[in-house]
XYZ file of C-alpha atoms in Angstrom:
235
model
C 10.029 -1.973 61.164
C 10.086 -0.855 64.761
C 10.734 -4.489 65.796
C 13.604 -4.982 63.511
C 16.925 -5.883 65.051
C 20.388 -6.584 63.473
C 21.278 -10.164 63.140
C 24.662 -11.643 64.388
C 26.474 -12.246 61.154
C 30.059 -12.983 62.532
C 31.504 -16.068 64.153
C 34.241 -14.518 66.215
C 35.110 -11.039 67.591
C 38.761 -10.553 68.247
C 41.325 -7.921 69.445
C 43.773 -6.658 66.899
C 46.780 -4.406 67.576
C 47.295 -1.447 65.221
C 49.896 1.273 64.905
C 47.297 3.819 66.367
C 46.282 1.376 69.215
C 43.916 -1.396 69.245
C 40.679 -2.457 67.550
C 38.048 -5.122 67.358
C 37.507 -7.227 64.335
C 34.582 -9.366 63.437
C 35.967 -12.343 61.430
C 38.779 -10.220 60.377
C 36.994 -7.056 59.514
C 37.386 -3.906 61.659
C 34.421 -2.640 63.628
C 33.267 0.749 62.795
C 31.243 3.386 64.927
C 27.792 4.580 63.845
C 29.514 7.525 62.120
C 31.582 4.950 60.071
C 34.828 5.887 61.861
C 37.290 3.110 62.596
C 37.083 1.737 66.240
C 40.560 2.711 67.290
C 40.925 2.231 71.113
C 43.614 3.409 73.402
C 44.224 0.208 75.484
C 44.001 -3.577 74.928
C 41.764 -3.888 78.072
C 39.151 -1.754 76.662
C 39.354 -3.561 73.288
C 38.890 -6.845 75.101
C 35.916 -5.661 77.018
C 34.297 -4.553 73.709
C 35.214 -7.800 71.899
C 33.643 -9.710 74.809
C 30.312 -7.885 74.290
C 30.373 -8.591 70.565
C 31.098 -12.311 71.320
C 28.185 -12.443 73.869
C 25.536 -11.418 71.260
C 23.440 -14.223 70.141
C 21.050 -14.507 67.103
C 20.114 -10.712 67.424
C 22.243 -7.913 68.422
C 21.054 -6.001 71.604
C 22.891 -2.617 71.749
C 21.628 -2.208 75.378
C 23.849 -5.111 76.402
C 27.013 -3.432 74.877
C 27.861 -0.515 77.323
C 31.593 -0.512 76.531
C 30.854 -0.427 72.828
C 28.415 2.515 73.360
C 30.901 4.488 75.425
C 33.701 3.978 72.937
C 31.388 4.981 70.102
C 30.447 8.160 71.868
C 34.164 8.911 72.712
C 35.073 8.592 68.963
C 32.035 10.098 67.173
C 31.154 12.891 69.650
C 33.765 13.558 72.257
C 36.888 13.372 70.085
C 35.304 15.951 67.860
C 33.937 18.360 70.519
C 36.503 17.647 73.185
C 36.972 21.352 74.233
C 33.175 21.906 74.549
C 32.642 18.853 76.476
C 35.505 19.524 78.970
C 34.207 22.989 79.426
C 30.735 21.771 80.186
C 31.978 19.269 82.753
C 34.426 21.828 84.405
C 31.514 24.242 84.828
C 30.141 21.773 87.406
C 32.933 23.000 89.783
C 31.179 26.486 90.204
C 28.025 24.926 91.431
C 29.379 21.543 92.889
C 26.904 19.476 94.745
C 29.356 19.247 97.716
C 29.370 22.981 98.201
C 25.789 23.692 98.614
C 24.705 22.920 102.144
C 21.311 22.935 103.998
C 20.808 25.626 106.616
C 18.589 23.220 108.692
C 17.864 20.809 110.228
C 21.139 20.471 112.281
C 21.231 16.710 111.814
C 21.398 17.109 107.972
C 23.893 19.988 108.055
C 26.227 18.009 110.376
C 25.938 14.924 108.157
C 26.767 16.984 105.097
C 29.734 18.517 106.785
C 31.055 15.083 108.066
C 30.582 13.468 104.736
C 31.335 16.032 102.227
C 34.217 18.174 103.848
C 36.751 15.383 103.590
C 36.160 15.179 99.832
C 36.728 18.901 99.585
C 39.923 18.507 101.719
C 41.110 15.747 99.341
C 40.573 18.087 96.373
C 42.494 20.878 97.894
C 45.380 18.678 98.721
C 45.410 16.297 95.724
C 43.963 18.466 92.974
C 45.275 21.798 94.171
C 41.751 23.272 94.143
C 39.915 24.445 97.184
C 36.147 24.841 96.728
C 34.163 26.457 99.493
C 30.907 25.213 101.155
C 28.037 27.554 100.997
C 24.785 27.403 102.969
C 21.631 27.774 101.113
C 20.733 27.461 97.241
C 21.743 30.699 95.941
C 24.752 30.644 93.695
C 27.942 32.082 94.884
C 31.060 31.941 92.767
C 33.963 29.634 93.711
C 37.588 30.913 93.660
C 38.698 31.566 90.152
C 42.027 29.845 90.699
C 40.555 26.684 91.956
C 38.220 26.554 88.982
C 41.031 27.278 86.499
C 43.039 24.371 87.961
C 40.088 21.974 87.816
C 39.492 23.043 84.232
C 42.985 22.318 83.114
C 42.801 18.779 84.624
C 39.482 18.130 82.771
C 40.924 19.286 79.436
C 43.936 16.881 79.895
C 41.674 13.766 79.764
C 41.702 11.840 76.601
C 38.496 11.328 74.663
C 37.744 7.890 76.201
C 38.529 9.173 79.658
C 36.414 12.282 79.065
C 33.437 10.170 77.811
C 33.534 8.155 81.079
C 34.281 11.257 83.194
C 31.149 12.828 81.748
C 28.911 10.172 83.414
C 31.008 10.235 86.612
C 30.294 13.967 86.892
C 26.841 14.312 85.531
C 25.446 11.301 87.464
C 26.919 12.440 90.831
C 26.186 16.120 90.172
C 29.904 16.920 91.372
C 33.087 17.656 89.576
C 34.947 16.824 92.743
C 33.308 13.473 93.095
C 34.059 12.732 89.543
C 37.734 13.246 90.105
C 37.533 11.293 93.451
C 36.140 8.324 91.565
C 38.435 8.640 88.704
C 41.513 8.853 91.016
C 40.424 6.238 93.618
C 39.993 8.422 96.531
C 37.461 5.871 97.730
C 35.680 2.921 96.030
C 33.354 3.922 93.340
C 30.364 2.589 95.122
C 31.089 4.592 98.300
C 31.541 7.733 96.131
C 28.185 7.028 94.493
C 26.534 6.839 97.987
C 28.218 10.096 99.037
C 26.533 11.858 96.133
C 23.115 10.422 97.261
C 23.395 11.905 100.735
C 20.444 14.307 100.318
C 18.243 11.683 98.706
C 19.149 9.117 101.529
C 18.180 11.777 104.137
C 14.747 12.351 102.443
C 14.189 8.664 102.229
C 14.846 8.411 106.039
C 12.446 11.048 106.866
C 9.609 10.067 104.516
C 9.982 6.527 103.541
C 11.201 4.910 100.285
C 9.858 5.703 96.892
C 10.069 2.634 94.817
C 10.113 4.285 91.558
C 12.985 6.639 92.682
C 14.853 3.675 94.118
C 14.595 1.933 90.787
C 15.920 4.975 88.969
C 18.680 5.590 91.436
C 19.701 1.739 90.944
C 20.058 2.400 87.128
C 22.137 5.551 87.669
C 24.339 3.617 90.117
C 25.077 0.939 87.592
C 25.925 3.649 84.964
C 28.253 5.236 87.365
C 30.095 2.116 88.295
C 30.355 1.326 84.508
C 31.775 4.778 83.764
C 34.422 4.166 86.416
C 35.229 0.781 84.810
C 35.658 2.464 81.436
C 37.813 5.218 82.814
C 40.137 2.669 84.386
C 40.668 0.756 81.244
C 40.945 3.723 79.071
C 44.065 5.057 80.891
């Protein structure tokens, strides 16, 4: 039974407008989530992306080729129900944000971190109203409570679909600030991803590439870019 895959049973997936938003129908029947909830979506763009995934399936359904559908399912079945808990979990990244933990040596690395990461912290202070402070070393030091409260409010304001995408922007980059920077178009998403990889890039420059690590990083990059795409079309 482990090799069993669901078969395509529909001829056409199409977007339908409803009072609550948009949905996707398979030959006129509304798609439901794994938890049997109606697939209700906030924007036509997201519904069109999901319909395209369903139309692209051939004889057998391959869920791994349907990232928009998976994210929407997560938003409805999980994030919508646990919105507060998910928002708090992501907001907590701010108190140990990647951008705030700086090496104390070598000088070349500390300088690169400052040149690359300080502008993002400056942007957060100006645009988000939250100034986080860089710290040398790996020992935790609390960030200003006012800044954390401001960031927490912003996370809680996201709708379930935005929050599902934002989860990946933050968790993959290791940074609440970079998550917001991607969501709010501070720079191109791929540039922001590379900023989050500064330490790994430095290590690779010193010791040479690790092909397994590179392959994993490539998968994470694709997931990060997908999360940005979902965020954009869920707004």
